[in-house]
mmCIF file of C-alpha atoms and ligand atoms in Angstrom:
data_model
loop_
_atom_site.group_PDB
_atom_site.id
_atom_site.type_symbol
_atom_site.label_atom_id
_atom_site.label_comp_id
_atom_site.label_asym_id
_atom_site.label_seq_id
_atom_site.Cartn_x
_atom_site.Cartn_y
_atom_site.Cartn_z
ATOM 1 C CA MET A 1 -0.976 -46.001 -42.931
ATOM 2 C CA SER A 2 -0.006 -43.503 -45.617
ATOM 3 C CA ARG A 3 -0.452 -44.399 -49.280
ATOM 4 C CA PRO A 4 0.986 -43.726 -51.705
ATOM 5 C CA LEU A 5 4.189 -43.901 -49.672
ATOM 6 C CA TYR A 6 7.235 -42.405 -51.369
ATOM 7 C CA VAL A 7 10.924 -42.865 -50.689
ATOM 8 C CA THR A 8 11.098 -39.366 -49.252
ATOM 9 C CA ARG A 9 8.825 -36.492 -48.297
ATOM 10 C CA PRO A 10 9.827 -32.842 -48.475
ATOM 11 C CA LEU A 11 10.262 -30.863 -45.310
ATOM 12 C CA LEU A 12 7.566 -28.166 -45.455
ATOM 13 C CA PRO A 13 7.487 -25.163 -43.136
ATOM 14 C CA ASP A 14 4.207 -23.978 -41.686
ATOM 15 C CA LEU A 15 2.280 -22.104 -44.409
ATOM 16 C CA ALA A 16 1.536 -19.068 -42.218
ATOM 17 C CA SER A 17 5.267 -18.574 -41.615
ATOM 18 C CA VAL A 18 5.864 -18.767 -45.369
ATOM 19 C CA GLN A 19 3.228 -16.109 -45.902
ATOM 20 C CA SER A 20 4.862 -13.710 -43.477
ATOM 21 C CA MET A 21 8.250 -14.279 -45.132
ATOM 22 C CA LEU A 22 6.649 -13.561 -48.504
ATOM 23 C CA ALA A 23 5.139 -10.378 -47.069
ATOM 24 C CA GLU A 24 8.663 -9.272 -46.085
ATOM 25 C CA ILE A 25 9.983 -9.967 -49.577
ATOM 26 C CA TRP A 26 7.062 -8.087 -51.140
ATOM 27 C CA LYS A 27 7.757 -5.128 -48.851
ATOM 28 C CA THR A 28 11.399 -4.792 -49.952
ATOM 29 C CA GLY A 29 10.712 -5.680 -53.567
ATOM 30 C CA ILE A 30 14.062 -7.508 -53.653
ATOM 31 C CA LEU A 31 13.515 -10.862 -55.344
ATOM 32 C CA THR A 32 17.028 -12.073 -56.151
ATOM 33 C CA ASN A 33 20.713 -11.055 -56.684
ATOM 34 C CA GLY A 34 21.875 -11.520 -53.106
ATOM 35 C CA GLY A 35 18.876 -10.116 -51.236
ATOM 36 C CA PRO A 36 18.602 -10.015 -47.439
ATOM 37 C CA MET A 37 17.127 -13.551 -47.109
ATOM 38 C CA HIS A 38 19.898 -14.929 -49.302
ATOM 39 C CA GLU A 39 22.635 -13.213 -47.277
ATOM 40 C CA LYS A 40 21.120 -14.411 -44.017
ATOM 41 C CA LEU A 41 20.836 -17.998 -45.250
ATOM 42 C CA GLU A 42 24.468 -18.042 -46.419
ATOM 43 C CA ARG A 43 25.651 -16.968 -42.958
ATOM 44 C CA GLU A 44 23.337 -19.541 -41.342
ATOM 45 C CA MET A 45 24.721 -22.256 -43.619
ATOM 46 C CA GLU A 46 28.289 -21.395 -42.613
ATOM 47 C CA ALA A 47 27.301 -21.660 -38.963
ATOM 48 C CA TYR A 48 25.187 -24.787 -39.353
ATOM 49 C CA LEU A 49 27.775 -26.655 -41.406
ATOM 50 C CA SER A 50 30.779 -25.207 -39.522
ATOM 51 C CA VAL A 51 32.524 -24.145 -42.724
ATOM 52 C CA PRO A 52 34.328 -20.876 -43.439
ATOM 53 C CA ASN A 53 32.724 -20.338 -46.861
ATOM 54 C CA ALA A 54 29.244 -21.343 -48.023
ATOM 55 C CA MET A 55 27.825 -20.012 -51.289
ATOM 56 C CA LEU A 56 24.193 -20.621 -52.301
ATOM 57 C CA PHE A 57 23.020 -21.715 -55.738
ATOM 58 C CA ASN A 58 19.718 -22.124 -57.574
ATOM 59 C CA ASN A 59 20.253 -25.889 -57.683
ATOM 60 C CA GLY A 60 22.879 -28.516 -56.909
ATOM 61 C CA THR A 61 23.745 -29.249 -60.530
ATOM 62 C CA ILE A 62 24.725 -25.650 -61.304
ATOM 63 C CA ALA A 63 26.715 -25.668 -58.055
ATOM 64 C CA LEU A 64 28.573 -28.790 -59.261
ATOM 65 C CA LEU A 65 29.257 -27.143 -62.630
ATOM 66 C CA VAL A 66 30.678 -24.071 -60.918
ATOM 67 C CA ALA A 67 32.738 -26.056 -58.394
ATOM 68 C CA LEU A 68 34.471 -27.811 -61.284
ATOM 69 C CA LYS A 69 34.780 -24.611 -63.348
ATOM 70 C CA MET A 70 36.412 -22.901 -60.385
ATOM 71 C CA MET A 71 39.245 -25.462 -60.427
ATOM 72 C CA ASP A 72 40.297 -24.259 -63.883
ATOM 73 C CA LEU A 73 41.285 -27.787 -64.906
ATOM 74 C CA PRO A 74 43.049 -28.343 -68.265
ATOM 75 C CA PRO A 75 40.463 -28.700 -71.071
ATOM 76 C CA GLY A 76 39.855 -32.352 -71.928
ATOM 77 C CA SER A 77 41.529 -33.601 -68.783
ATOM 78 C CA GLU A 78 40.076 -36.547 -66.887
ATOM 79 C CA VAL A 79 38.018 -36.380 -63.723
ATOM 80 C CA ILE A 80 37.573 -39.639 -61.838
ATOM 81 C CA THR A 81 34.131 -40.271 -60.412
ATOM 82 C CA THR A 82 31.775 -43.071 -59.401
ATOM 83 C CA PRO A 83 29.192 -44.645 -61.711
ATOM 84 C CA LEU A 84 26.857 -45.226 -58.718
ATOM 85 C CA THR A 85 25.438 -41.724 -58.527
ATOM 86 C CA PHE A 86 22.843 -39.403 -59.964
ATOM 87 C CA ALA A 87 23.387 -38.436 -63.625
ATOM 88 C CA ALA A 88 24.195 -34.831 -62.652
ATOM 89 C CA THR A 89 27.556 -35.866 -61.183
ATOM 90 C CA ALA A 90 28.935 -37.196 -64.478
ATOM 91 C CA HIS A 91 27.166 -34.513 -66.527
ATOM 92 C CA ALA A 92 28.844 -31.738 -64.527
ATOM 93 C CA ILE A 93 32.221 -33.120 -65.624
ATOM 94 C CA ALA A 94 31.282 -33.528 -69.297
ATOM 95 C CA TRP A 95 29.481 -30.142 -69.428
ATOM 96 C CA ASN A 96 32.769 -28.527 -68.362
ATOM 97 C CA GLY A 97 34.572 -30.016 -71.352
ATOM 98 C CA LEU A 98 36.255 -32.584 -69.138
ATOM 99 C CA VAL A 99 36.189 -36.363 -69.441
ATOM 100 C CA PRO A 100 34.464 -38.448 -66.768
ATOM 101 C CA VAL A 101 36.391 -41.590 -65.885
ATOM 102 C CA PHE A 102 34.575 -44.115 -63.734
ATOM 103 C CA ALA A 103 36.141 -45.936 -60.813
ATOM 104 C CA ASP A 104 34.465 -48.722 -58.865
ATOM 105 C CA VAL A 105 32.781 -48.525 -55.477
ATOM 106 C CA ASP A 106 33.840 -50.196 -52.265
ATOM 107 C CA PRO A 107 31.522 -53.192 -51.582
ATOM 108 C CA ASP A 108 31.083 -52.186 -47.914
ATOM 109 C CA THR A 109 30.363 -48.476 -48.290
ATOM 110 C CA LEU A 110 29.254 -48.238 -51.949
ATOM 111 C CA THR A 111 31.299 -45.032 -52.143
ATOM 112 C CA ILE A 112 34.202 -44.648 -54.581
ATOM 113 C CA ASP A 113 37.090 -46.951 -53.740
ATOM 114 C CA PRO A 114 40.531 -45.260 -53.485
ATOM 115 C CA ALA A 115 42.298 -48.373 -54.842
ATOM 116 C CA SER A 116 40.038 -48.273 -57.914
ATOM 117 C CA ILE A 117 40.680 -44.538 -58.302
ATOM 118 C CA GLU A 118 44.376 -45.322 -58.403
ATOM 119 C CA LYS A 119 43.759 -47.836 -61.232
ATOM 120 C CA ALA A 120 42.004 -45.107 -63.219
ATOM 121 C CA VAL A 121 44.701 -42.440 -62.870
ATOM 122 C CA THR A 122 46.534 -41.468 -66.084
ATOM 123 C CA ARG A 123 48.771 -38.537 -67.021
ATOM 124 C CA LYS A 124 45.598 -36.707 -68.060
ATOM 125 C CA THR A 125 43.849 -37.009 -64.700
ATOM 126 C CA SER A 126 43.238 -33.633 -63.069
ATOM 127 C CA ALA A 127 40.649 -34.222 -60.329
ATOM 128 C CA ILE A 128 38.483 -36.604 -58.353
ATOM 129 C CA LEU A 129 34.744 -35.979 -58.011
ATOM 130 C CA ALA A 130 33.720 -38.308 -55.193
ATOM 131 C CA VAL A 131 30.148 -38.833 -53.993
ATOM 132 C CA HIS A 132 29.021 -39.447 -50.429
ATOM 133 C CA VAL A 133 26.179 -41.787 -51.267
ATOM 134 C CA TYR A 134 22.839 -42.388 -49.429
ATOM 135 C CA GLY A 135 24.325 -40.936 -46.241
ATOM 136 C CA THR A 136 27.465 -43.066 -46.126
ATOM 137 C CA ILE A 137 30.548 -40.924 -46.309
ATOM 138 C CA CYS A 138 33.535 -41.557 -48.572
ATOM 139 C CA ASP A 139 36.932 -42.738 -47.423
ATOM 140 C CA VAL A 140 38.029 -39.107 -47.280
ATOM 141 C CA ILE A 141 41.475 -40.019 -45.925
ATOM 142 C CA GLY A 142 42.146 -42.637 -48.625
ATOM 143 C CA ILE A 143 40.901 -40.333 -51.385
ATOM 144 C CA GLN A 144 43.073 -37.442 -50.206
ATOM 145 C CA ALA A 145 46.096 -39.762 -50.095
ATOM 146 C CA VAL A 146 45.599 -40.713 -53.771
ATOM 147 C CA ALA A 147 44.994 -37.060 -54.668
ATOM 148 C CA ASP A 148 48.203 -35.996 -52.921
ATOM 149 C CA ARG A 149 50.196 -38.739 -54.629
ATOM 150 C CA TYR A 150 49.135 -37.596 -58.120
ATOM 151 C CA ASP A 151 48.540 -33.910 -57.426
ATOM 152 C CA LEU A 152 44.778 -34.017 -58.084
ATOM 153 C CA ARG A 153 42.017 -31.697 -56.916
ATOM 154 C CA VAL A 154 39.205 -33.243 -54.859
ATOM 155 C CA ILE A 155 35.561 -32.232 -55.038
ATOM 156 C CA TYR A 156 32.808 -33.945 -53.084
ATOM 157 C CA ASP A 157 29.248 -34.297 -54.286
ATOM 158 C CA ALA A 158 27.694 -33.984 -50.843
ATOM 159 C CA ALA A 159 24.050 -33.925 -52.014
ATOM 160 C CA HIS A 160 23.212 -36.806 -49.640
ATOM 161 C CA VAL A 161 25.084 -35.754 -46.520
ATOM 162 C CA PHE A 162 23.747 -32.414 -45.341
ATOM 163 C CA GLY A 163 24.824 -31.958 -41.728
ATOM 164 C CA ALA A 164 26.931 -35.136 -41.486
ATOM 165 C CA THR A 165 30.099 -35.028 -39.403
ATOM 166 C CA MET A 166 33.131 -37.302 -39.050
ATOM 167 C CA HIS A 167 34.747 -37.288 -35.597
ATOM 168 C CA GLY A 168 33.039 -33.946 -35.055
ATOM 169 C CA ARG A 169 34.394 -32.466 -38.278
ATOM 170 C CA SER A 170 31.908 -31.146 -40.832
ATOM 171 C CA ILE A 171 31.637 -33.229 -43.989
ATOM 172 C CA GLY A 172 31.695 -29.973 -45.962
ATOM 173 C CA SER A 173 35.254 -29.273 -44.860
ATOM 174 C CA PHE A 174 37.003 -32.095 -46.747
ATOM 175 C CA GLY A 175 38.703 -31.764 -50.128
ATOM 176 C CA ASP A 176 38.925 -28.576 -52.179
ATOM 177 C CA ALA A 177 35.147 -28.073 -52.302
ATOM 178 C CA SER A 178 31.885 -29.796 -51.420
ATOM 179 C CA VAL A 179 28.582 -29.414 -53.209
ATOM 180 C CA PHE A 180 25.186 -29.847 -51.563
ATOM 181 C CA SER A 181 21.743 -30.071 -53.158
ATOM 182 C CA PHE A 182 18.671 -28.511 -51.596
ATOM 183 C CA HIS A 183 16.244 -30.141 -53.999
ATOM 184 C CA ALA A 184 12.819 -31.047 -52.618
ATOM 185 C CA THR A 185 13.882 -34.692 -52.248
ATOM 186 C CA LYS A 186 16.844 -33.855 -50.044
ATOM 187 C CA LEU A 187 16.782 -33.781 -46.226
ATOM 188 C CA PHE A 188 17.044 -29.981 -46.230
ATOM 189 C CA ASN A 189 15.338 -28.211 -49.131
ATOM 190 C CA THR A 190 14.896 -24.721 -50.534
ATOM 191 C CA LEU A 191 12.365 -26.035 -53.134
ATOM 192 C CA GLU A 192 15.347 -26.265 -55.506
ATOM 193 C CA GLY A 193 18.749 -25.127 -54.414
ATOM 194 C CA GLY A 194 22.391 -25.892 -53.908
ATOM 195 C CA LEU A 195 25.505 -24.876 -52.034
ATOM 196 C CA ILE A 196 29.272 -24.914 -52.461
ATOM 197 C CA THR A 197 31.435 -25.026 -49.375
ATOM 198 C CA THR A 198 35.161 -24.423 -49.596
ATOM 199 C CA PRO A 199 37.967 -24.157 -47.066
ATOM 200 C CA ARG A 200 39.680 -21.279 -48.929
ATOM 201 C CA GLN A 201 38.675 -17.645 -48.517
ATOM 202 C CA GLU A 202 40.165 -16.872 -51.990
ATOM 203 C CA ASP A 203 37.504 -19.056 -53.642
ATOM 204 C CA ARG A 204 34.719 -16.726 -52.544
ATOM 205 C CA GLN A 205 35.206 -14.056 -55.194
ATOM 206 C CA VAL A 206 35.781 -16.649 -57.933
ATOM 207 C CA ILE A 207 32.555 -18.462 -57.072
ATOM 208 C CA TYR A 208 30.693 -15.176 -56.652
ATOM 209 C CA ASN A 209 31.650 -14.126 -60.179
ATOM 210 C CA LEU A 210 30.989 -17.518 -61.790
ATOM 211 C CA ARG A 211 27.553 -17.651 -60.151
ATOM 212 C CA ASN A 212 26.617 -14.307 -61.704
ATOM 213 C CA PHE A 213 27.623 -14.485 -65.396
ATOM 214 C CA GLY A 214 31.263 -13.733 -64.537
ATOM 215 C CA ILE A 215 30.260 -10.141 -63.722
ATOM 216 C CA LYS A 216 32.730 -8.461 -61.380
ATOM 217 C CA SER A 217 31.473 -4.899 -61.671
ATOM 218 C CA GLU A 218 29.075 -2.909 -63.847
ATOM 219 C CA GLU A 219 31.536 -2.813 -66.712
ATOM 220 C CA GLU A 220 33.690 -5.874 -66.050
ATOM 221 C CA VAL A 221 33.034 -9.503 -66.965
ATOM 222 C CA VAL A 222 36.033 -11.533 -65.829
ATOM 223 C CA SER A 223 35.063 -15.189 -66.335
ATOM 224 C CA ILE A 224 32.716 -17.447 -68.300
ATOM 225 C CA GLY A 225 30.034 -17.489 -65.653
ATOM 226 C CA ILE A 226 26.521 -18.805 -65.515
ATOM 227 C CA ASN A 227 23.329 -17.781 -63.763
ATOM 228 C CA GLY A 228 23.480 -19.812 -60.557
ATOM 229 C CA LYS A 229 21.770 -17.386 -58.216
ATOM 230 C CA MET A 230 19.300 -18.482 -55.554
ATOM 231 C CA ASN A 231 16.233 -16.234 -55.323
ATOM 232 C CA GLU A 232 14.683 -14.758 -52.189
ATOM 233 C CA VAL A 233 11.709 -17.134 -52.042
ATOM 234 C CA GLN A 234 14.044 -20.139 -52.111
ATOM 235 C CA ALA A 235 16.188 -18.547 -49.409
ATOM 236 C CA ALA A 236 13.105 -17.814 -47.270
ATOM 237 C CA ILE A 237 12.055 -21.475 -47.441
ATOM 238 C CA GLY A 238 15.595 -22.403 -46.417
ATOM 239 C CA LEU A 239 15.522 -20.076 -43.409
ATOM 240 C CA LEU A 240 12.226 -21.626 -42.301
ATOM 241 C CA ASN A 241 13.403 -25.197 -42.895
ATOM 242 C CA ILE A 242 16.701 -24.991 -40.988
ATOM 243 C CA PRO A 243 15.026 -25.194 -37.563
ATOM 244 C CA LEU A 244 13.048 -28.267 -38.740
ATOM 245 C CA VAL A 245 16.016 -30.334 -39.934
ATOM 246 C CA GLU A 246 17.222 -31.785 -36.640
ATOM 247 C CA GLU A 247 13.793 -33.125 -35.677
ATOM 248 C CA GLU A 248 13.393 -34.741 -39.108
ATOM 249 C CA ARG A 249 16.875 -36.271 -38.802
ATOM 250 C CA ARG A 250 16.068 -37.560 -35.312
ATOM 251 C CA ARG A 251 12.853 -39.212 -36.496
ATOM 252 C CA ARG A 252 14.632 -40.798 -39.425
ATOM 253 C CA SER A 253 17.341 -42.160 -37.143
ATOM 254 C CA ILE A 254 14.622 -43.875 -35.086
ATOM 255 C CA LEU A 255 13.171 -45.291 -38.303
ATOM 256 C CA ARG A 256 16.676 -46.482 -39.226
ATOM 257 C CA GLU A 257 16.861 -48.456 -35.968
ATOM 258 C CA LYS A 258 13.452 -50.001 -36.658
ATOM 259 C CA TYR A 259 14.534 -51.073 -40.124
ATOM 260 C CA PHE A 260 17.755 -52.456 -38.659
ATOM 261 C CA SER A 261 15.911 -54.574 -36.102
ATOM 262 C CA ILE A 262 13.685 -56.032 -38.811
ATOM 263 C CA PHE A 263 16.212 -56.710 -41.518
ATOM 264 C CA ARG A 264 19.115 -57.791 -39.343
ATOM 265 C CA SER A 265 17.844 -61.361 -39.201
ATOM 266 C CA ILE A 266 17.044 -61.850 -42.887
ATOM 267 C CA PRO A 267 19.594 -63.875 -44.872
ATOM 268 C CA GLY A 268 20.646 -62.226 -48.129
ATOM 269 C CA ILE A 269 19.862 -58.674 -46.981
ATOM 270 C CA THR A 270 22.836 -56.396 -46.363
ATOM 271 C CA LEU A 271 22.207 -53.270 -44.327
ATOM 272 C CA PRO A 272 24.060 -49.957 -44.573
ATOM 273 C CA ILE A 273 27.276 -49.985 -42.572
ATOM 274 C CA LYS A 274 27.473 -47.975 -39.395
ATOM 275 C CA GLN A 275 30.534 -45.755 -39.751
ATOM 276 C CA LYS A 276 32.503 -45.156 -36.586
ATOM 277 C CA GLY A 277 32.558 -41.558 -35.415
ATOM 278 C CA VAL A 278 30.144 -40.479 -38.137
ATOM 279 C CA ILE A 279 26.870 -38.667 -37.565
ATOM 280 C CA ASN A 280 24.679 -39.846 -40.417
ATOM 281 C CA SER A 281 22.778 -37.276 -42.457
ATOM 282 C CA GLU A 282 19.818 -39.711 -42.657
ATOM 283 C CA GLN A 283 19.200 -38.939 -46.327
ATOM 284 C CA TYR A 284 18.349 -42.445 -47.525
ATOM 285 C CA PHE A 285 18.044 -45.962 -46.137
ATOM 286 C CA HIS A 286 19.291 -48.508 -48.638
ATOM 287 C CA ILE A 287 19.456 -52.272 -48.478
ATOM 288 C CA VAL A 288 21.279 -54.692 -50.760
ATOM 289 C CA ILE A 289 19.327 -57.787 -51.754
ATOM 290 C CA ASP A 290 21.344 -60.809 -52.845
ATOM 291 C CA PRO A 291 18.785 -62.802 -54.852
ATOM 292 C CA ALA A 292 20.588 -66.140 -54.410
ATOM 293 C CA ALA A 293 20.733 -65.872 -50.619
ATOM 294 C CA PHE A 294 17.381 -64.129 -50.116
ATOM 295 C CA GLY A 295 15.331 -66.039 -52.709
ATOM 296 C CA LYS A 296 13.829 -63.029 -54.491
ATOM 297 C CA SER A 297 15.342 -60.307 -56.628
ATOM 298 C CA ARG A 298 15.427 -56.607 -55.890
ATOM 299 C CA ASP A 299 13.135 -56.015 -58.864
ATOM 300 C CA GLU A 300 10.534 -58.493 -57.541
ATOM 301 C CA ILE A 301 10.498 -56.751 -54.170
ATOM 302 C CA TYR A 302 10.322 -53.360 -55.845
ATOM 303 C CA ASP A 303 7.345 -54.424 -57.996
ATOM 304 C CA ASN A 304 5.488 -56.033 -55.099
ATOM 305 C CA LEU A 305 5.942 -52.982 -52.875
ATOM 306 C CA LYS A 306 4.631 -50.837 -55.708
ATOM 307 C CA LYS A 307 1.452 -52.934 -55.821
ATOM 308 C CA ARG A 308 0.928 -52.001 -52.172
ATOM 309 C CA GLY A 309 1.376 -48.310 -52.978
ATOM 310 C CA ILE A 310 4.890 -48.262 -51.542
ATOM 311 C CA PHE A 311 7.327 -46.577 -53.905
ATOM 312 C CA ALA A 312 10.852 -47.651 -53.065
ATOM 313 C CA ARG A 313 13.568 -46.425 -55.440
ATOM 314 C CA LYS A 314 16.343 -48.302 -57.244
ATOM 315 C CA TYR A 315 18.979 -45.629 -56.572
ATOM 316 C CA PHE A 316 21.154 -45.824 -58.639
ATOM 317 C CA HIS A 317 19.986 -48.092 -61.376
ATOM 318 C CA PRO A 318 20.822 -47.820 -64.186
ATOM 319 C CA ILE A 319 24.287 -46.508 -63.303
ATOM 320 C CA CYS A 320 26.026 -43.732 -65.266
ATOM 321 C CA THR A 321 27.927 -46.152 -67.514
ATOM 322 C CA ASP A 322 24.558 -47.533 -68.687
ATOM 323 C CA PHE A 323 23.451 -44.096 -69.923
ATOM 324 C CA GLU A 324 23.743 -43.224 -73.619
ATOM 325 C CA PRO A 325 26.463 -40.517 -73.238
ATOM 326 C CA TYR A 326 28.738 -42.779 -71.137
ATOM 327 C CA LYS A 327 27.916 -46.146 -72.681
ATOM 328 C CA ASP A 328 30.958 -48.333 -73.054
ATOM 329 C CA PHE A 329 33.009 -46.179 -70.663
ATOM 330 C CA PRO A 330 34.877 -48.780 -68.602
ATOM 331 C CA ILE A 331 34.684 -48.975 -64.815
ATOM 332 C CA PHE A 332 38.181 -49.204 -63.369
ATOM 333 C CA SER A 333 38.140 -51.616 -60.478
ATOM 334 C CA SER A 334 40.459 -53.202 -57.980
ATOM 335 C CA LEU A 335 38.180 -56.257 -58.156
ATOM 336 C CA GLU A 336 37.893 -58.797 -60.939
ATOM 337 C CA ARG A 337 34.379 -57.629 -61.801
ATOM 338 C CA PRO A 338 33.250 -54.095 -60.892
ATOM 339 C CA TRP A 339 31.090 -54.182 -57.789
ATOM 340 C CA ALA A 340 28.996 -51.319 -59.202
ATOM 341 C CA GLU A 341 27.870 -53.688 -61.979
ATOM 342 C CA ILE A 342 26.674 -56.229 -59.429
ATOM 343 C CA VAL A 343 25.155 -54.001 -56.789
ATOM 344 C CA LYS A 344 23.195 -51.883 -59.263
ATOM 345 C CA SER A 345 20.628 -54.661 -59.599
ATOM 346 C CA GLN A 346 20.540 -55.383 -55.847
ATOM 347 C CA VAL A 347 20.254 -52.013 -54.134
ATOM 348 C CA LEU A 348 16.921 -50.585 -53.011
ATOM 349 C CA CYS A 349 16.120 -47.395 -51.095
ATOM 350 C CA LEU A 350 13.151 -47.833 -48.763
ATOM 351 C CA PRO A 351 10.700 -45.076 -47.731
ATOM 352 C CA PHE A 352 12.675 -43.001 -45.269
ATOM 353 C CA HIS A 353 11.078 -39.950 -43.664
ATOM 354 C CA SER A 354 8.983 -38.949 -40.679
ATOM 355 C CA GLY A 355 5.754 -39.865 -42.482
ATOM 356 C CA VAL A 356 6.572 -43.611 -42.435
ATOM 357 C CA GLU A 357 4.319 -45.228 -39.809
ATOM 358 C CA ASP A 358 4.666 -48.515 -37.931
ATOM 359 C CA GLU A 359 1.932 -50.069 -40.097
ATOM 360 C CA ASP A 360 3.929 -49.164 -43.191
ATOM 361 C CA ILE A 361 6.956 -50.884 -41.698
ATOM 362 C CA LEU A 362 4.836 -53.982 -41.041
ATOM 363 C CA ASP A 363 3.718 -53.978 -44.660
ATOM 364 C CA ILE A 364 7.280 -53.672 -45.889
ATOM 365 C CA ALA A 365 8.449 -56.401 -43.484
ATOM 366 C CA GLU A 366 5.691 -58.694 -44.760
ATOM 367 C CA GLU A 367 7.019 -58.266 -48.276
ATOM 368 C CA PHE A 368 10.321 -59.624 -46.971
ATOM 369 C CA GLY A 369 8.558 -62.652 -45.530
ATOM 370 C CA LEU A 370 8.221 -61.555 -41.897
ATOM 371 C CA SER A 371 4.884 -61.908 -40.104
ATOM 372 C CA VAL A 372 3.420 -59.302 -37.752
ATOM 373 C CA ALA A 373 4.277 -61.580 -34.826
ATOM 374 C CA GLU A 374 7.883 -61.847 -35.953
ATOM 375 C CA VAL A 375 8.196 -58.082 -36.339
ATOM 376 C CA ALA A 376 6.714 -57.585 -32.856
ATOM 377 C CA GLN A 377 9.455 -59.839 -31.424
ATOM 378 C CA HIS A 378 12.234 -57.679 -32.829
HETATM 379 C C1 LIG B 401 20.172 -34.491 -56.036
HETATM 380 C C2 LIG B 401 21.526 -34.793 -56.493
HETATM 381 C C3 LIG B 401 22.251 -33.936 -57.326
HETATM 382 C C4 LIG B 401 21.645 -32.792 -58.070
HETATM 383 O O1 LIG B 401 21.079 -31.817 -57.343
HETATM 384 P P1 LIG B 401 19.944 -30.862 -57.918
HETATM 385 O O2 LIG B 401 19.805 -29.880 -56.806
HETATM 386 O O3 LIG B 401 18.710 -31.681 -58.130
HETATM 387 O O4 LIG B 401 20.431 -30.230 -59.172
HETATM 388 C C5 LIG B 401 23.585 -34.236 -57.603
HETATM 389 N N1 LIG B 401 24.161 -35.342 -57.100
HETATM 390 C C6 LIG B 401 23.499 -36.206 -56.332
HETATM 391 C C7 LIG B 401 24.210 -37.416 -55.812
HETATM 392 C C8 LIG B 401 22.158 -35.974 -56.013
HETATM 393 O O5 LIG B 401 21.494 -36.876 -55.279
#
């Protein structure tokens, strides 16, 4: 039994291998600005994610900022996104001088609902920033159809879906760009880090410049860039973590099955949907607790687990439209009442990583009213 038990645990390469990577960096004296580790990791990312262009960043938020900046959207235009996401998604829109407009989530997938997007479209809409959430992927076909109808750009916040595929196609290949986060809490980490993938070769130079202050050459600054560069130590950690990802994903998928067998039989608990033809990234495992049907609220469960040293997380509660900067922004919905407003107080992410042991699962199951004997039967 491992306590405290957190919702995730960072993938950590063997310390001796880190030391030899550091020795290599010290030998060259190249610490950042596209050093050898950085270049190697970018090529490995393109191969691993099967995308033509992958560009590294110092974190996912700066990568989101740059992905939007790259689109050169009209100032003050509207970008439709989901309220059920991390604050960085909405902030990246606002920080670019654009207006976030929130559309509801689909009750089955909890990803942005194309019909709700359509309700939010105005003459000022310029793009959609959709989020693949927990590990569930968006309705990429439905979103693209809306985008095509209104001539909108599509960017995916893919922070939760590193390595996911749909019918064999890389998740990073949909839309005009996808943005990944390599923060310590994510399945694959570079301590902090991020990545933009794009299908278009022409984007490379634009992103390259924006990532480095807009500098094109020693005497030319061609765009309003930022410092988004990943350093060599981050890249080294990435190179060492890549070979560890598949094993971590495999162990999480086994844990997913264990959670499924336990929770399947409990009334009032909704499990994540299994998407046909999709290989799940295994970022998070979320459940939705309907207090009327289950008999206890999400917050009660959350508090009780905490008392046992088990730190589940209420991702994403509060939602973006509850935050000060976006307070009173409406949520456009194809339903009578936005599902995001309901599910935000019902969703709970359970500890989900290779450090979760069977005894931990028993403890969690007990909190949901199952005895050891009952769990053993599943
Ligand atoms: C983690 C995360 C980000 C931000 O990434 P950082 O690398 O921490 O800046 C953005 N969006 C979502 C959905 C995330 O989970």
